[in-house]
Amino acid sequence: MNRLTTWFSAGLLALSLALAAPLHAQQPLKVGFGMSLTGPLAGNGKAALIAMQIWAEDVNAKGGILGRKVELVYYDDQTNPSTVPSIYNKLLDVDKVDLLVSGYGTNVIAPAMPIVMQRNMAFMGLFGLNVNSKFNYDRYFQIMPAGPEPAIGWTQGFFDTAMGLAPKPQTIALVGADAEYPALALEGAREQVKRTGLKLVYDKTYPPNTVDFSPIVRAIQATNPDLVFVASYPPDSAGMVRAANEIGLKTRMFGGGLVGPQFAALKTQLGPLLNGLVNYETFAPEVAGKFPFLDQFLAKYQERAVKEGVDPLGFYLPPYAYAMMQVLDQSIKATGGLDQAKLSDYMHKSEFDTYVGKVRFAKNGEWAQPRMLTVQYHGISGSDLEQWKKPGRVTILAPSAYMTGAVMAPYHDNKK
Amino acid sequence: MEFPTALVLNAIIAGLLLGGFYAAVSVGISISFGMLDVVNIAHPAFIILGSYIAYIVNDRMGLDPIAVSVVLSPLFFALGMLLYRIYYLCFEKRGQESLRGLAFFFGILFITEVALVLIFGVDYRMVQTTYSETTWRLGPVDFPMRLVVPFLVSVTMVVGLQLFLTHTFFGRAVLAVAQDQLALRLMGVNPTRVKGLAFALSIATAGVAGAFLIVIQPVQPALGREYIGLVFAVCVLGGMGSIWGTLLGAFVLGLAESFTSTFFGPSWAPAVSFGLLLATLAFRPSGLLGR
């Protein structure tokens, strides 16, 4: 009887293991992240989320990764860095996610880093500027084309363009918000000022809830700078551009690091006020030919974005959010598993084919080659969105491989 | 440090224009918090709601957002009446207005934000007006219409409110509620009704201030949170319940911000503004024009 019971139990155990194995194989592969779905940067966060959802659907339609369907597990970080640590702890301890990626932007990536490092997870960052310079984490990777020295790479195009002006500019004013991204962008700009030998005549920051920017622009104008470099978030960018137009700012080049003109909302709402501004972009219809697969993604994205009330163009962030997931996808398939060390090792050594082109990472996890576009806006009339969907509203000034024309200076004489 | 005349004049004008806007966003709090003792922390959320209503009418019909906000202010007035009724029945009547009432208004703040996110999405919104891109120049001094129009309407609204409160029976009743509710009751006036109407008036001002806000800067649903500190600071600096005080406090903060930004660096502006608030409270605890 005892022997019979033993055989019966062993049989049951074998059967349950046999049943459990495919069940485990069917468990979804969970990718966890916090994302700004409310708060000041929610417009970007939601746009990135749509892109990531499109990726998950595309992958699942092809059978998933390693035979497992992909599931995105995400929480709203409210664009508030203090919510980020608890979100990532929950993702790891409660949701038991297999992979981690970041939300959008420097100020929500930095607070996730200590937790990610403690758990030795590979971590893909989405548009964080120079976050790893403080952490030196060897499993950190960044999807943003700012190059191995991001603060420098971010500002390179603006300064290269400025120093190509004849006669060479002598003085510069730097201004930015008291926040993580502008601080890092200004740090890069100061390095460029040293490198180029420009004289710094104004270097100030302003609080993020500033309403009226005209006193700041007037103070800048009083120093009579040849160049004005601005690092700002969307509402400040609108304030800065409006104040510069109202006051009639006289300078040879104005712009640099304004977040906001990349999105449809500010493109359409500021309209002709953007004319003459030199700023960064990650994509423009002028270079569409260099990214042959992007059209099909943008078509899918734009259809959804209009319904959800977010950036209906999707040029800035969504292609990169999709590319971030493509890097993970390709790494998992190549390494055949979720071993974080193997994934990181593969990501360091490999080149990835993505919707935003070929991506290779430097030792610090940033892009090996910078490719941020520096553009000048011109010929913008009215607030029609359609004008932005076709070439003709920007001249690409840098990098040289993407250049479509020369800068028109001074700023105040090229406001058409 | 040099103070060229043109910069000083422009700093004064910019400070006054900014102060006019600050007065509009704060005067409602001066009524609800200063006079009625209702800590309406959701006031900025109603400002944002006003911004979105102005935006949608401007976007669909091309009407001027500020004119729209004035026309639609009775709607905000009615919303204020309803809100106060709920607050009164659930909290004030039961003597639970202090902490639970505060939680109630926090809840209203978040619900309004979420509703705006669901309806309009999270993108920044702005309006187009005929004067947004016009700047008048008088010698070296600039008058950007984007700030001048809200300033003029704001000052008119605040002065009108002060005249209304001091020269009408209802206005005096509101002031009396702020001073002694029991005495008012002994005189046969229902303080709850007076408070309801006054609270509704404060919400109506928020609707108009919302239109000013979206004329001045882009708006997204959570922007109101950034104004919570400011509106209470202006109210306390000016003197609790004093409309003239609110106007003066708003001008003081606007000028302080403008001068600091122009001559010493904008990052010092909050420190100077709140330093002024602390100094005022140290020497005059009831605020500039408080009793």
XYZ file of C-alpha atoms in Angstrom:
707
model
C 0.000 0.000 0.000
C 2.841 2.309 1.000
C 4.661 1.590 -2.228
C 1.514 2.265 -4.221
C 1.070 5.625 -2.427
C 4.689 6.550 -3.138
C 4.343 5.722 -6.845
C 1.043 7.589 -7.008
C 2.553 10.693 -5.366
C 5.571 10.579 -7.622
C 3.279 10.297 -10.641
C 1.243 13.283 -9.513
C 4.400 15.333 -8.929
C 5.721 14.464 -12.387
C 2.401 15.341 -13.952
C 2.195 18.662 -12.153
C 5.785 19.535 -13.151
C 5.037 18.609 -16.737
C 1.975 20.830 -16.696
C 3.738 23.657 -14.886
C 6.617 23.884 -17.356
C 4.607 25.076 -20.364
C 2.515 27.207 -18.022
C 5.712 29.007 -16.938
C 6.752 29.340 -20.538
C 3.452 31.066 -21.220
C 3.933 33.637 -18.465
C 4.357 37.083 -19.993
C 7.699 38.770 -20.132
C 7.185 41.817 -17.965
C 8.884 45.131 -18.744
C 8.492 47.611 -15.899
C 8.841 51.379 -15.786
C 7.527 54.585 -14.283
C 6.257 57.142 -16.781
C 5.097 60.754 -16.475
C 1.410 60.432 -17.313
C 0.428 63.510 -15.311
C 2.397 66.623 -14.381
C 4.419 69.040 -16.485
C 6.109 66.415 -18.694
C 3.064 64.182 -19.147
C 2.728 65.193 -22.798
C 6.078 63.535 -23.513
C 5.468 60.651 -21.134
C 2.175 59.693 -22.768
C 3.689 59.987 -26.230
C 6.514 57.643 -25.184
C 4.017 55.220 -23.658
C 2.040 55.038 -26.906
C 5.254 54.171 -28.758
C 6.107 51.457 -26.246
C 2.608 50.031 -26.474
C 2.887 49.926 -30.271
C 6.171 48.038 -29.858
C 4.594 45.531 -27.457
C 1.712 44.954 -29.884
C 4.104 44.530 -32.820
C 6.212 42.030 -30.885
C 3.220 40.093 -29.552
C 1.725 39.910 -33.026
C 4.891 38.036 -34.053
C 4.636 35.620 -31.115
C 6.421 37.618 -28.403
C 10.012 37.240 -27.261
C 11.415 33.770 -26.520
C 7.907 32.431 -26.902
C 6.552 34.741 -24.193
C 4.118 37.558 -24.770
C 5.360 40.965 -23.665
C 3.494 42.828 -20.936
C 4.232 46.450 -20.034
C 3.881 47.150 -16.303
C 3.924 50.880 -15.641
C 2.932 53.485 -13.094
C 2.455 57.238 -13.300
C 5.419 59.011 -11.695
C 3.511 62.335 -11.901
C 6.711 63.959 -13.256
C 7.753 63.887 -9.628
C 11.202 62.420 -8.882
C 10.203 61.561 -5.304
C 7.685 58.967 -6.549
C 10.273 57.119 -8.629
C 12.105 55.001 -5.979
C 8.875 53.489 -4.649
C 7.672 52.734 -8.197
C 10.836 50.824 -9.051
C 10.815 48.960 -5.720
C 7.241 47.889 -6.404
C 8.054 46.838 -9.954
C 10.855 44.602 -8.683
C 9.408 43.269 -5.430
C 5.673 43.082 -6.072
C 5.216 42.927 -9.834
C 8.376 40.849 -10.291
C 9.177 42.405 -13.648
C 11.834 40.774 -15.819
C 13.272 43.970 -17.273
C 13.408 47.634 -16.349
C 13.416 50.709 -18.526
C 13.139 54.329 -17.471
C 10.459 56.941 -17.804
C 11.082 60.080 -19.838
C 13.733 62.531 -18.812
C 16.709 63.179 -16.619
C 14.837 64.049 -13.446
C 13.007 60.706 -13.258
C 15.915 58.549 -14.445
C 18.375 59.744 -11.800
C 16.250 58.700 -8.774
C 15.720 55.213 -10.245
C 19.449 54.581 -10.585
C 20.315 53.621 -6.971
C 17.593 50.938 -6.923
C 18.489 49.589 -10.330
C 22.154 49.429 -9.335
C 21.382 47.691 -6.050
C 19.584 44.924 -7.963
C 22.207 44.718 -10.732
C 19.578 45.212 -13.434
C 20.349 46.282 -16.973
C 18.660 49.668 -17.385
C 17.650 51.500 -20.532
C 17.219 55.257 -20.041
C 14.960 57.358 -22.236
C 16.303 60.851 -22.900
C 18.217 61.418 -19.701
C 21.026 63.896 -20.089
C 24.355 62.684 -18.694
C 22.711 60.750 -15.842
C 25.436 58.111 -15.660
C 28.213 60.648 -15.155
C 27.471 60.563 -11.433
C 26.770 56.818 -11.119
C 29.201 55.179 -13.571
C 26.958 52.131 -13.749
C 28.132 49.611 -16.330
C 24.631 48.265 -17.031
C 23.136 51.642 -17.936
C 22.265 52.412 -21.555
C 20.765 55.546 -22.982
C 18.585 56.027 -26.014
C 19.325 59.613 -26.977
C 21.666 60.729 -29.742
C 23.803 63.042 -27.623
C 27.004 61.010 -27.888
C 29.461 59.695 -25.296
C 29.791 63.100 -23.634
C 26.102 64.013 -23.585
C 26.326 67.496 -22.140
C 28.932 68.394 -24.748
C 27.191 66.524 -27.577
C 23.858 68.152 -26.749
C 25.283 71.620 -27.238
C 27.853 70.808 -29.935
C 25.692 71.718 -32.933
C 24.737 75.118 -31.548
C 28.333 76.078 -30.770
C 29.788 74.634 -33.987
C 27.223 76.625 -35.961
C 27.882 79.783 -33.944
C 31.634 79.571 -34.327
C 31.181 79.226 -38.085
C 29.652 82.711 -38.246
C 31.715 85.475 -39.800
C 32.948 87.471 -38.003
C 33.366 85.043 -35.122
C 31.105 85.802 -32.150
C 32.833 87.093 -29.027
C 30.270 87.007 -26.240
C 27.528 84.674 -25.031
C 24.697 84.669 -22.499
C 23.580 81.410 -20.858
C 20.214 81.037 -19.170
C 18.179 78.054 -18.015
C 15.683 76.736 -15.504
C 16.640 75.569 -12.003
C 16.018 71.917 -12.852
C 17.955 68.768 -13.655
C 17.999 68.893 -17.465
C 18.715 72.622 -17.886
C 21.459 72.409 -15.246
C 23.207 69.620 -17.187
C 22.691 71.358 -20.528
C 24.161 74.573 -19.109
C 27.082 72.581 -17.727
C 27.770 71.391 -21.276
C 27.359 74.913 -22.631
C 29.917 76.223 -20.110
C 32.382 73.581 -21.298
C 31.773 74.759 -24.860
C 32.305 78.368 -23.792
C 35.708 77.407 -22.384
C 36.562 75.402 -25.499
C 35.625 78.157 -27.916
C 37.087 81.044 -25.913
C 33.807 82.986 -25.879
C 33.333 85.600 -23.193
C 30.500 84.744 -20.815
C 28.519 87.938 -20.174
C 25.429 86.437 -18.513
C 25.059 83.078 -16.752
C 21.902 82.774 -14.663
C 19.133 80.338 -13.851
C 15.481 81.000 -13.119
C 12.925 79.165 -10.943
C 10.743 76.660 -12.855
C 7.459 78.443 -12.054
C 8.511 81.765 -13.604
C 5.555 83.467 -15.316
C 7.059 86.479 -17.074
C 10.372 86.122 -18.887
C 10.635 89.667 -20.168
C 12.794 90.912 -17.234
C 15.213 88.039 -17.886
C 15.415 88.697 -21.621
C 15.864 92.429 -20.978
C 18.691 91.722 -18.533
C 20.302 89.524 -21.189
C 19.826 92.218 -23.842
C 21.532 94.731 -21.550
C 24.722 92.644 -21.777
C 24.519 92.788 -25.583
C 25.628 89.196 -26.230
C 26.488 87.849 -29.679
C 24.862 84.531 -28.763
C 22.105 83.533 -26.344
C 21.934 79.888 -25.247
C 18.733 78.816 -23.484
C 18.049 75.512 -21.684
C 14.385 75.373 -20.748
C 11.311 73.185 -20.318
C 8.185 73.663 -22.501
C 6.297 76.421 -20.642
C 9.511 78.403 -20.109
C 10.484 77.865 -23.738
C 7.205 79.461 -24.801
C 7.799 82.316 -22.341
C 11.354 82.859 -23.547
C 10.431 82.866 -27.232
C 7.530 85.230 -26.652
C 9.607 87.585 -24.510
C 12.408 87.614 -27.110
C 9.853 88.565 -29.773
C 8.106 91.171 -27.626
C 11.313 92.877 -26.626
C 12.902 92.501 -30.036
C 15.970 90.669 -28.743
C 19.003 91.638 -30.773
C 21.568 88.880 -30.988
C 23.217 86.831 -33.701
C 21.970 83.416 -32.576
C 19.265 82.564 -30.064
C 18.209 79.125 -28.841
C 20.178 75.936 -28.228
C 18.460 73.762 -25.664
C 14.785 74.691 -25.542
C 12.557 71.696 -24.847
C 9.149 72.267 -26.400
C 9.588 73.477 -29.980
C 10.065 69.789 -30.910
C 6.389 69.061 -30.137
C 3.333 69.874 -32.190
C 1.736 71.854 -29.333
C 4.435 74.521 -29.213
C 5.175 74.317 -32.939
C 1.603 75.248 -33.765
C 0.958 77.593 -30.859
C 4.127 79.652 -31.246
C 4.023 79.441 -35.041
C 5.904 82.333 -36.673
C 7.448 83.383 -33.350
C 9.793 80.402 -33.825
C 11.274 81.870 -36.998
C 14.997 82.490 -36.602
C 15.364 80.278 -33.512
C 18.279 77.813 -33.598
C 17.477 74.742 -31.564
C 17.895 71.000 -31.310
C 15.581 68.424 -32.873
C 15.820 64.644 -33.085
C 13.954 64.327 -36.372
C 12.727 66.556 -39.173
C 10.952 65.682 -42.436
C 14.071 66.964 -44.216
C 15.959 63.808 -43.132
C 13.109 61.317 -43.500
C 15.006 59.554 -46.269
C 17.686 58.530 -43.777
C 15.168 56.643 -41.618
C 13.237 54.487 -44.085
C 11.186 52.527 -41.534
C 10.072 55.484 -39.476
C 7.127 56.391 -41.704
C 5.185 53.242 -40.907
C 5.729 53.742 -37.165
C 4.751 57.419 -37.287
C 1.560 56.584 -39.170
C 0.530 54.166 -36.398
C 1.599 56.557 -33.674
C -0.105 59.636 -35.118
C -3.426 57.859 -35.462
C -3.385 56.967 -31.778
C -1.876 60.206 -30.509
C -4.694 62.287 -31.959
C -7.248 60.154 -30.091
C -5.336 60.414 -26.810
C -4.695 64.142 -27.046
C -0.893 63.988 -27.124
C 1.758 65.254 -29.549
C 0.141 64.507 -32.942
C 3.481 64.705 -34.789
C 5.580 62.387 -32.624
C 8.899 63.403 -34.178
C 10.786 63.998 -30.953
C 10.423 61.180 -28.460
C 8.189 58.327 -29.715
C 10.607 56.917 -32.335
C 13.308 56.754 -29.669
C 10.988 55.126 -27.128
C 10.245 52.472 -29.752
C 13.958 52.129 -30.559
C 14.742 51.677 -26.852
C 12.467 48.639 -26.800
C 13.966 47.360 -30.060
C 17.396 47.343 -28.399
C 16.044 45.248 -25.531
C 14.189 42.947 -27.902
C 17.274 42.293 -30.035
C 19.487 41.778 -26.973
C 17.158 39.216 -25.390
C 16.832 37.285 -28.623
C 20.596 37.303 -29.161
C 21.492 36.209 -25.639
C 18.592 33.767 -25.452
C 17.501 34.797 -21.991
C 17.104 37.472 -19.342
C 20.467 37.203 -17.628
C 21.155 40.864 -16.852
C 24.934 40.506 -17.069
C 24.754 38.812 -20.466
C 22.261 41.388 -21.726
C 24.486 44.271 -20.633
C 27.538 42.644 -22.106
C 25.761 42.144 -25.431
C 24.468 45.719 -25.450
C 27.977 47.043 -24.919
C 29.423 45.009 -27.767
C 26.717 45.147 -30.423
C 25.225 47.462 -32.963
C 21.437 47.624 -33.120
C 19.183 48.225 -36.076
C 16.352 50.462 -34.948
C 13.745 52.798 -36.392
C 16.054 55.712 -35.554
C 18.962 54.151 -37.394
C 21.942 52.142 -36.229
C 22.677 52.450 -32.526
C 25.907 51.546 -30.780
C 26.651 52.329 -27.147
C 29.807 53.830 -25.681
C 31.414 52.483 -22.499
C 29.304 54.792 -20.309
C 26.084 53.600 -21.959
C 25.546 56.737 -24.037
C 25.451 56.665 -27.840
C 28.898 56.052 -29.270
C 28.349 58.771 -31.894
C 26.418 62.024 -31.341
C 23.681 62.716 -33.873
C 21.500 65.417 -32.358
C 20.199 67.705 -35.100
C 20.700 71.443 -34.793
C 18.092 73.275 -36.828
C 16.929 76.783 -37.578
C 13.223 77.447 -37.996
C 12.080 79.684 -40.837
C 9.186 80.349 -43.167
C 6.599 79.408 -40.555
C 3.257 81.078 -41.041
C 0.187 80.673 -38.890
C -0.531 77.720 -36.667
C -1.229 75.064 -39.282
C 0.089 71.661 -38.201
C 0.345 70.334 -41.770
C 3.231 72.686 -42.623
C 5.391 70.749 -40.128
C 4.736 67.367 -41.751
C 6.628 68.194 -44.917
C 10.111 69.593 -45.550
C 10.623 73.353 -45.741
C 10.229 74.754 -42.234
C 13.672 73.984 -40.868
C 17.227 74.150 -42.108
C 19.457 71.478 -40.606
C 22.701 73.120 -39.558
C 24.486 70.196 -37.883
C 25.790 67.505 -37.862
C 27.412 67.841 -41.243
C 26.099 64.479 -42.539
C 22.541 65.804 -42.233
C 23.152 69.467 -43.085
C 20.678 71.087 -45.479
C 21.853 74.706 -45.365
C 23.643 77.496 -43.519
C 22.454 79.481 -40.523
C 20.732 82.796 -41.145
C 22.077 85.430 -38.767
C 21.501 87.708 -36.975
C 18.450 86.320 -35.206
C 16.517 89.611 -35.170
C 16.826 90.082 -38.931
C 15.632 86.590 -39.796
C 12.227 86.440 -38.212
C 10.393 85.414 -41.364
C 25.690 96.997 -10.272
C 24.312 99.515 -12.749
C 20.686 100.592 -12.932
C 20.120 102.113 -16.395
C 16.898 104.133 -16.585
C 15.401 102.048 -19.393
C 15.940 98.823 -17.465
C 14.489 100.311 -14.269
C 11.405 101.640 -16.092
C 10.863 98.323 -17.847
C 11.317 96.442 -14.564
C 8.662 98.651 -12.948
C 6.196 98.127 -15.795
C 6.888 94.363 -15.962
C 6.475 94.109 -12.180
C 3.168 95.984 -12.201
C 1.826 93.929 -15.107
C 2.845 90.715 -13.375
C 1.374 91.995 -10.119
C -1.942 92.630 -11.859
C -2.030 88.987 -12.919
C -1.037 87.805 -9.427
C -3.880 89.903 -7.984
C -6.391 88.167 -10.249
C -5.298 84.678 -9.261
C -5.189 85.599 -5.560
C -8.270 87.716 -4.998
C -10.533 84.661 -4.831
C -8.379 83.191 -2.068
C -8.525 86.528 -0.281
C -12.314 86.166 -0.202
C -12.579 82.453 0.608
C -9.608 82.085 2.926
C -9.213 85.646 4.160
C -12.876 86.525 4.727
C -14.765 83.241 4.963
C -12.086 81.127 6.622
C -12.545 78.412 3.973
C -9.156 76.957 3.069
C -9.939 76.405 -0.587
C -6.713 74.802 -1.662
C -8.449 73.793 -4.910
C -8.669 77.436 -6.023
C -5.791 77.055 -8.543
C -7.551 74.033 -10.050
C -10.538 76.267 -10.856
C -8.136 78.746 -12.414
C -6.880 75.953 -14.683
C -10.478 74.926 -15.408
C -11.116 78.535 -16.443
C -8.060 78.346 -18.694
C -9.343 75.239 -20.449
C -12.841 76.622 -20.956
C -11.337 79.796 -22.430
C -9.089 77.604 -24.579
C -11.861 75.426 -25.958
C -14.090 78.390 -26.850
C -11.134 80.216 -28.396
C -10.069 77.124 -30.333
C -13.529 76.217 -31.643
C -15.086 79.654 -32.133
C -12.115 82.006 -32.224
C -13.550 84.195 -29.458
C -11.369 86.246 -27.159
C -10.574 84.105 -24.084
C -10.861 86.954 -21.585
C -14.212 88.148 -22.949
C -15.409 84.530 -22.870
C -14.323 84.131 -19.255
C -16.234 87.245 -18.201
C -19.372 86.055 -20.004
C -19.063 82.578 -18.508
C -18.296 83.760 -14.970
C -21.919 83.068 -13.849
C -21.216 79.388 -14.580
C -18.257 79.459 -12.230
C -20.413 81.355 -9.738
C -22.980 78.534 -9.857
C -20.226 75.938 -9.517
C -18.964 77.809 -6.459
C -22.448 77.833 -4.925
C -22.744 74.083 -5.408
C -19.282 73.405 -4.035
C -19.861 75.508 -0.941
C -23.203 73.768 -0.340
C -21.470 70.373 -0.351
C -18.687 71.696 1.867
C -21.169 73.235 4.291
C -23.404 70.169 4.573
C -20.568 67.659 4.829
C -18.048 69.532 6.940
C -18.796 73.049 8.166
C -22.219 72.242 9.587
C -20.703 69.360 11.557
C -17.779 71.433 12.788
C -15.317 69.311 10.802
C -14.201 71.996 8.422
C -10.614 72.311 9.569
C -8.824 69.095 8.643
C -11.523 67.204 6.743
C -12.498 70.321 4.842
C -8.882 70.724 3.778
C -8.829 67.089 2.609
C -12.073 67.761 0.716
C -10.517 70.622 -1.232
C -7.398 68.555 -1.901
C -9.717 65.932 -3.343
C -11.452 68.531 -5.513
C -8.032 69.683 -6.739
C -7.063 66.174 -7.857
C -10.473 65.335 -9.312
C -10.425 68.532 -11.382
C -6.915 67.737 -12.615
C -7.808 64.169 -13.569
C -11.018 65.300 -15.286
C -9.025 67.807 -17.348
C -6.471 65.130 -18.252
C -9.242 62.770 -19.373
C -11.064 65.405 -21.408
C -8.224 67.433 -22.887
C -5.180 65.186 -22.560
C -1.890 66.204 -21.008
C -0.440 68.391 -23.739
C 0.225 72.091 -23.202
C -2.497 74.405 -24.517
C -2.292 78.039 -25.520
C -4.671 80.518 -27.103
C -4.362 82.850 -30.049
C -5.642 86.387 -29.575
C -5.468 89.458 -31.747
C -3.201 91.189 -29.224
C -0.937 88.299 -28.124
C 1.898 89.271 -30.416
C 1.507 93.049 -30.144
C 3.834 95.200 -28.063
C 3.356 98.926 -27.588
C 6.506 100.929 -27.186
C 6.593 104.225 -25.299
C 10.148 105.499 -25.576
C 12.349 102.802 -24.056
C 9.461 101.101 -22.276
C 7.664 98.024 -23.660
C 4.027 97.210 -23.035
C 3.354 93.645 -24.221
C -0.398 93.381 -24.794
C -0.264 89.730 -23.676
C 0.264 91.131 -20.163
C -1.381 94.557 -20.479
C -4.880 93.252 -21.324
C -5.004 90.783 -18.378
C -3.596 93.559 -16.147
C -6.327 96.031 -17.092
C -9.150 93.525 -16.716
C -7.666 92.230 -13.470
C -7.358 95.654 -11.864
C -10.897 96.485 -12.998
C -12.140 93.229 -11.477
C -10.331 93.748 -8.166
C -11.397 97.401 -7.837
C -14.946 96.404 -8.793
C -14.934 93.708 -6.128
C -13.705 96.146 -3.491
C -16.409 98.673 -4.417
C -19.011 95.926 -4.411
C -17.955 94.683 -0.983
C -17.875 98.131 0.599
C -20.814 99.832 -1.121
C -23.547 97.204 -1.286
C -25.622 95.563 1.412
C -24.509 92.096 0.334
C -20.868 93.194 0.265
C -21.106 94.570 3.783
C -22.740 91.324 4.866
C -19.720 89.418 3.499
C -17.382 91.686 5.444
C -19.555 91.170 8.508
C -19.325 87.373 8.111
C -15.560 87.774 8.188
C -15.788 89.736 11.452
C -18.585 88.255 13.536
C -20.977 85.606 12.276
C -22.992 85.543 15.500
C -23.680 89.267 15.360
C -24.797 88.865 11.766
C -27.167 86.080 12.749
C -28.591 88.294 15.540
C -29.339 90.897 12.894
C -31.453 88.411 10.955
C -29.001 87.588 8.195
C -28.229 83.973 7.348
C -24.393 83.786 7.378
C -24.373 80.454 5.541
C -26.164 81.980 2.568
C -23.868 84.992 2.582
C -20.830 82.720 2.772
C -22.155 80.613 -0.102
C -22.595 83.637 -2.326
C -19.196 85.053 -1.376
C -17.502 81.706 -1.997
C -19.225 81.531 -5.379
C -17.843 84.991 -6.126
C -14.335 83.759 -5.336
C -14.719 80.827 -7.771
C -16.036 83.214 -10.440
C -12.816 85.248 -10.124
C -10.826 82.016 -10.574
C -12.568 81.413 -13.907
C -11.590 84.869 -15.162
C -8.018 84.513 -13.820
C -7.768 81.238 -15.747
C -8.325 83.102 -19.003
C -5.528 85.541 -18.050
C -3.240 82.604 -17.338
C -3.694 80.914 -20.703
C -3.190 84.239 -22.493
C 0.109 84.661 -20.639
C 1.561 81.142 -20.695
C 0.839 77.585 -21.924
C -1.302 75.544 -19.573
C -1.479 71.845 -18.703
C -3.838 70.220 -16.178
C -1.389 70.004 -13.256
C -0.124 73.590 -13.557
C -2.431 74.783 -10.783
C -0.280 73.171 -8.107
C 2.483 75.667 -8.855
C 0.164 78.504 -7.911
C -0.938 77.186 -4.502
C 1.989 78.791 -2.666
C 1.736 82.038 -4.597
C -1.968 82.704 -4.047
C -1.743 82.137 -0.305
C 1.463 84.208 -0.091
C -0.200 87.187 -1.816
C -3.253 86.864 0.411
C -1.192 86.738 3.642
C 1.205 89.491 2.523
C -1.621 91.847 1.649
C -3.545 91.143 4.826
C -6.188 88.473 5.326
C -9.480 89.496 3.819
C -8.302 92.841 2.481
C -8.966 93.263 -1.246
C -6.802 96.406 -1.458
C -4.177 94.459 0.485
C -4.308 91.641 -2.083
C -3.777 94.133 -4.899
C -0.899 95.778 -3.034
C 0.643 92.432 -2.051
C 0.435 91.232 -5.644
C 2.164 94.394 -6.896
C 4.874 94.065 -4.233
C 5.593 90.450 -5.226
C 5.425 91.284 -8.939
C 7.838 94.195 -8.552
C 10.165 92.186 -6.313
C 10.270 89.373 -8.871
C 10.780 91.732 -11.792
C 13.554 93.778 -10.139
C 15.350 90.705 -8.833
C 15.166 88.998 -12.244
C 16.409 92.093 -14.041
C 19.237 93.157 -11.759
C 20.311 90.268 -9.537
C 19.359 87.054 -11.338
C 15.973 85.363 -11.579
C 16.916 82.448 -9.322
C 16.863 84.898 -6.401
C 13.302 86.020 -7.139
C 11.456 83.486 -4.916
C 13.900 84.085 -2.047
C 13.403 87.849 -2.258
C 9.622 87.547 -2.602
C 9.225 85.187 0.324
C 11.857 87.106 2.310
C 9.645 90.161 1.880
C 6.669 88.127 3.060
C 8.542 86.999 6.177
C 9.811 90.501 6.909
C 6.313 91.937 6.532
C 4.870 89.315 8.844
C 7.632 89.937 11.374
C 6.928 93.689 11.563
C 3.271 93.620 10.677
C 1.788 90.175 11.413
C -1.619 91.095 9.998
C -0.116 91.816 6.553
C 0.288 95.102 4.682
C -3.329 96.257 4.942
C -4.768 93.698 7.340
C -6.488 94.699 10.553
